[in-house]
Short mmCIF file of C-alpha atoms in Angstrom, two decimals:
data_model
loop_
_atom_site.label_atom_id
_atom_site.label_comp_id
_atom_site.label_asym_id
_atom_site.label_seq_id
_atom_site.Cartn_x
_atom_site.Cartn_y
_atom_site.Cartn_z
CA MET E 108 -17.32 22.89 -56.76
CA SER E 109 -19.32 20.10 -55.18
CA GLU E 110 -18.74 18.85 -51.65
CA SER E 111 -17.46 15.52 -53.01
CA TYR E 112 -14.96 17.42 -55.19
CA GLU E 113 -13.70 19.45 -52.23
CA THR E 114 -13.46 16.33 -50.07
CA GLY E 115 -11.76 14.50 -52.92
CA MET E 116 -9.19 17.20 -53.42
CA ARG E 117 -8.41 17.24 -49.69
CA VAL E 118 -8.05 13.43 -49.52
CA ARG E 119 -6.11 13.31 -52.78
CA ARG E 120 -3.61 15.82 -51.38
CA GLU E 121 -3.35 13.94 -48.08
CA VAL E 122 -2.64 10.64 -49.83
CA LEU E 123 -0.68 11.64 -52.93
CA GLY E 124 0.89 14.84 -51.61
CA ASP E 125 0.58 18.44 -52.71
CA ALA E 126 3.41 18.25 -55.24
CA HIS E 127 1.77 15.40 -57.17
CA VAL E 128 -1.67 17.00 -57.16
CA ASP E 129 -0.24 20.41 -58.10
CA ARG E 130 1.52 18.83 -61.11
CA ALA E 131 -1.68 17.06 -62.18
CA GLU E 132 -3.69 20.25 -61.81
CA ALA E 133 -1.12 22.28 -63.75
CA ALA E 134 -1.21 19.71 -66.58
CA LYS E 135 -5.02 19.69 -66.74
CA VAL E 136 -6.58 21.17 -69.88
CA ASP E 137 -10.17 21.46 -71.06
CA PHE E 138 -9.90 18.06 -72.76
CA ASP E 139 -9.14 16.06 -69.58
CA ALA E 140 -10.82 18.30 -66.99
CA PRO E 141 -13.94 16.07 -66.91
CA PHE E 142 -11.74 13.04 -66.22
CA GLN E 143 -9.82 14.85 -63.48
CA ASN E 144 -13.15 15.85 -61.91
CA LEU E 145 -14.37 12.26 -62.13
CA ILE E 146 -11.38 10.80 -60.30
CA THR E 147 -11.33 13.62 -57.75
CA GLU E 148 -15.01 13.17 -56.89
CA GLY E 149 -15.33 9.41 -57.40
CA ALA E 150 -12.04 7.86 -56.43
CA TRP E 151 -10.89 10.41 -53.86
CA GLY E 152 -14.11 12.10 -52.70
CA THR E 153 -16.15 8.93 -52.35
CA LEU E 154 -14.02 5.78 -52.22
CA TRP E 155 -10.83 7.00 -50.50
CA ALA E 156 -12.84 9.34 -48.26
CA ASP E 157 -14.89 6.43 -46.86
CA ASP E 158 -13.59 5.32 -43.48
CA THR E 159 -14.97 1.77 -43.59
CA ILE E 160 -11.43 0.53 -44.14
CA SER E 161 -8.19 2.34 -43.37
CA ARG E 162 -6.06 4.17 -45.89
CA ARG E 163 -3.34 1.61 -45.19
CA GLU E 164 -5.71 -1.13 -46.32
CA ARG E 165 -6.79 0.93 -49.35
CA SER E 166 -3.15 1.33 -50.36
CA MET E 167 -2.59 -2.40 -50.18
CA LEU E 168 -5.79 -3.14 -52.11
CA THR E 169 -4.99 -0.53 -54.73
CA LEU E 170 -1.46 -1.81 -55.26
CA ALA E 171 -2.64 -5.42 -55.47
CA LEU E 172 -5.37 -4.53 -57.96
CA LEU E 173 -3.00 -2.46 -60.10
CA ALA E 174 -0.53 -5.35 -60.23
CA ALA E 175 -3.19 -8.01 -60.79
CA THR E 176 -4.70 -6.09 -63.71
CA GLY E 177 -1.32 -5.20 -65.20
CA ASN E 178 -1.67 -1.44 -64.65
CA PHE E 179 1.96 -1.09 -63.69
CA GLU E 180 2.40 2.57 -64.62
CA GLU E 181 0.37 3.61 -61.54
CA ILE E 182 2.32 1.46 -59.06
CA PRO E 183 5.22 3.88 -58.36
CA MET E 184 2.74 6.68 -57.59
CA HIS E 185 0.88 4.48 -55.12
CA ILE E 186 4.13 3.21 -53.58
CA ARG E 187 5.06 6.85 -52.94
CA ALA E 188 1.56 7.48 -51.56
CA SER E 189 1.86 4.54 -49.18
CA ARG E 190 4.22 6.68 -47.09
CA ASN E 191 1.16 8.83 -46.30
CA THR E 192 -1.25 5.96 -45.65
CA GLY E 193 0.71 3.88 -43.18
CA ALA E 194 1.34 0.96 -45.54
CA GLU E 195 4.87 -0.21 -44.81
CA PRO E 196 7.07 -1.95 -47.38
CA ARG E 197 6.34 -5.29 -45.68
CA ASP E 198 2.59 -4.62 -46.17
CA VAL E 199 3.13 -3.84 -49.83
CA LEU E 200 5.13 -7.02 -50.28
CA GLN E 201 2.27 -9.03 -48.74
CA ALA E 202 -0.17 -7.43 -51.18
CA PHE E 203 2.07 -8.46 -54.06
CA MET E 204 2.45 -11.96 -52.61
CA HIS E 205 -1.33 -12.27 -52.86
CA VAL E 206 -1.09 -11.14 -56.46
CA ALA E 207 1.41 -13.93 -57.13
CA VAL E 208 -0.93 -16.59 -55.80
CA TYR E 209 -4.22 -15.27 -57.16
CA ALA E 210 -3.26 -13.41 -60.34
CA GLY E 211 0.15 -14.65 -61.44
CA VAL E 212 3.79 -14.68 -60.49
CA PRO E 213 4.97 -12.55 -63.46
CA LYS E 214 2.63 -9.70 -62.47
CA ALA E 215 3.76 -9.83 -58.86
CA ASN E 216 7.40 -10.05 -59.92
CA HIS E 217 7.11 -6.93 -62.05
CA ALA E 218 5.22 -5.06 -59.30
CA ILE E 219 7.93 -5.98 -56.77
CA LYS E 220 10.60 -4.76 -59.19
CA LEU E 221 8.78 -1.41 -59.48
CA ALA E 222 8.38 -1.21 -55.71
CA LYS E 223 12.09 -1.84 -55.16
CA GLN E 224 13.01 0.87 -57.69
CA THR E 225 10.59 3.35 -56.15
CA TYR E 226 11.70 2.67 -52.58
CA ALA E 227 15.32 3.12 -53.71
CA GLU E 228 14.44 6.48 -55.30
CA LEU E 229 12.77 7.51 -52.03
CA GLY E 230 15.73 6.38 -49.98
CA VAL E 231 13.58 3.85 -48.12
CA GLU E 232 15.57 0.90 -46.89
CA ILE E 233 13.78 -2.37 -47.58
#
């Protein structure tokens, strides 16, 4: 494996947690292995591994971008990951408030609904 893959796998585990990464790895087959390698090296081994901005800030950016582009299915995963990045619920709410102003209230509203559900599942008081 490449250095960026190894770094990516380490960062991916630190942010998403071992259980999530273990499930993704167990579900990987030949068909999607190239995609899994791409996100491990690119997203996790390059982008998330860069220390120009903090992981807290990356969490907030990621959640805002997911909501703004309507990629809601990834939001609960990144809400769970925010526990490992230092992004507090109040930070996440601020990210979604920006979505409301710059990308639309319905998108922010749905993202907030997903955040509330996920925090409730995690037993996080908001």
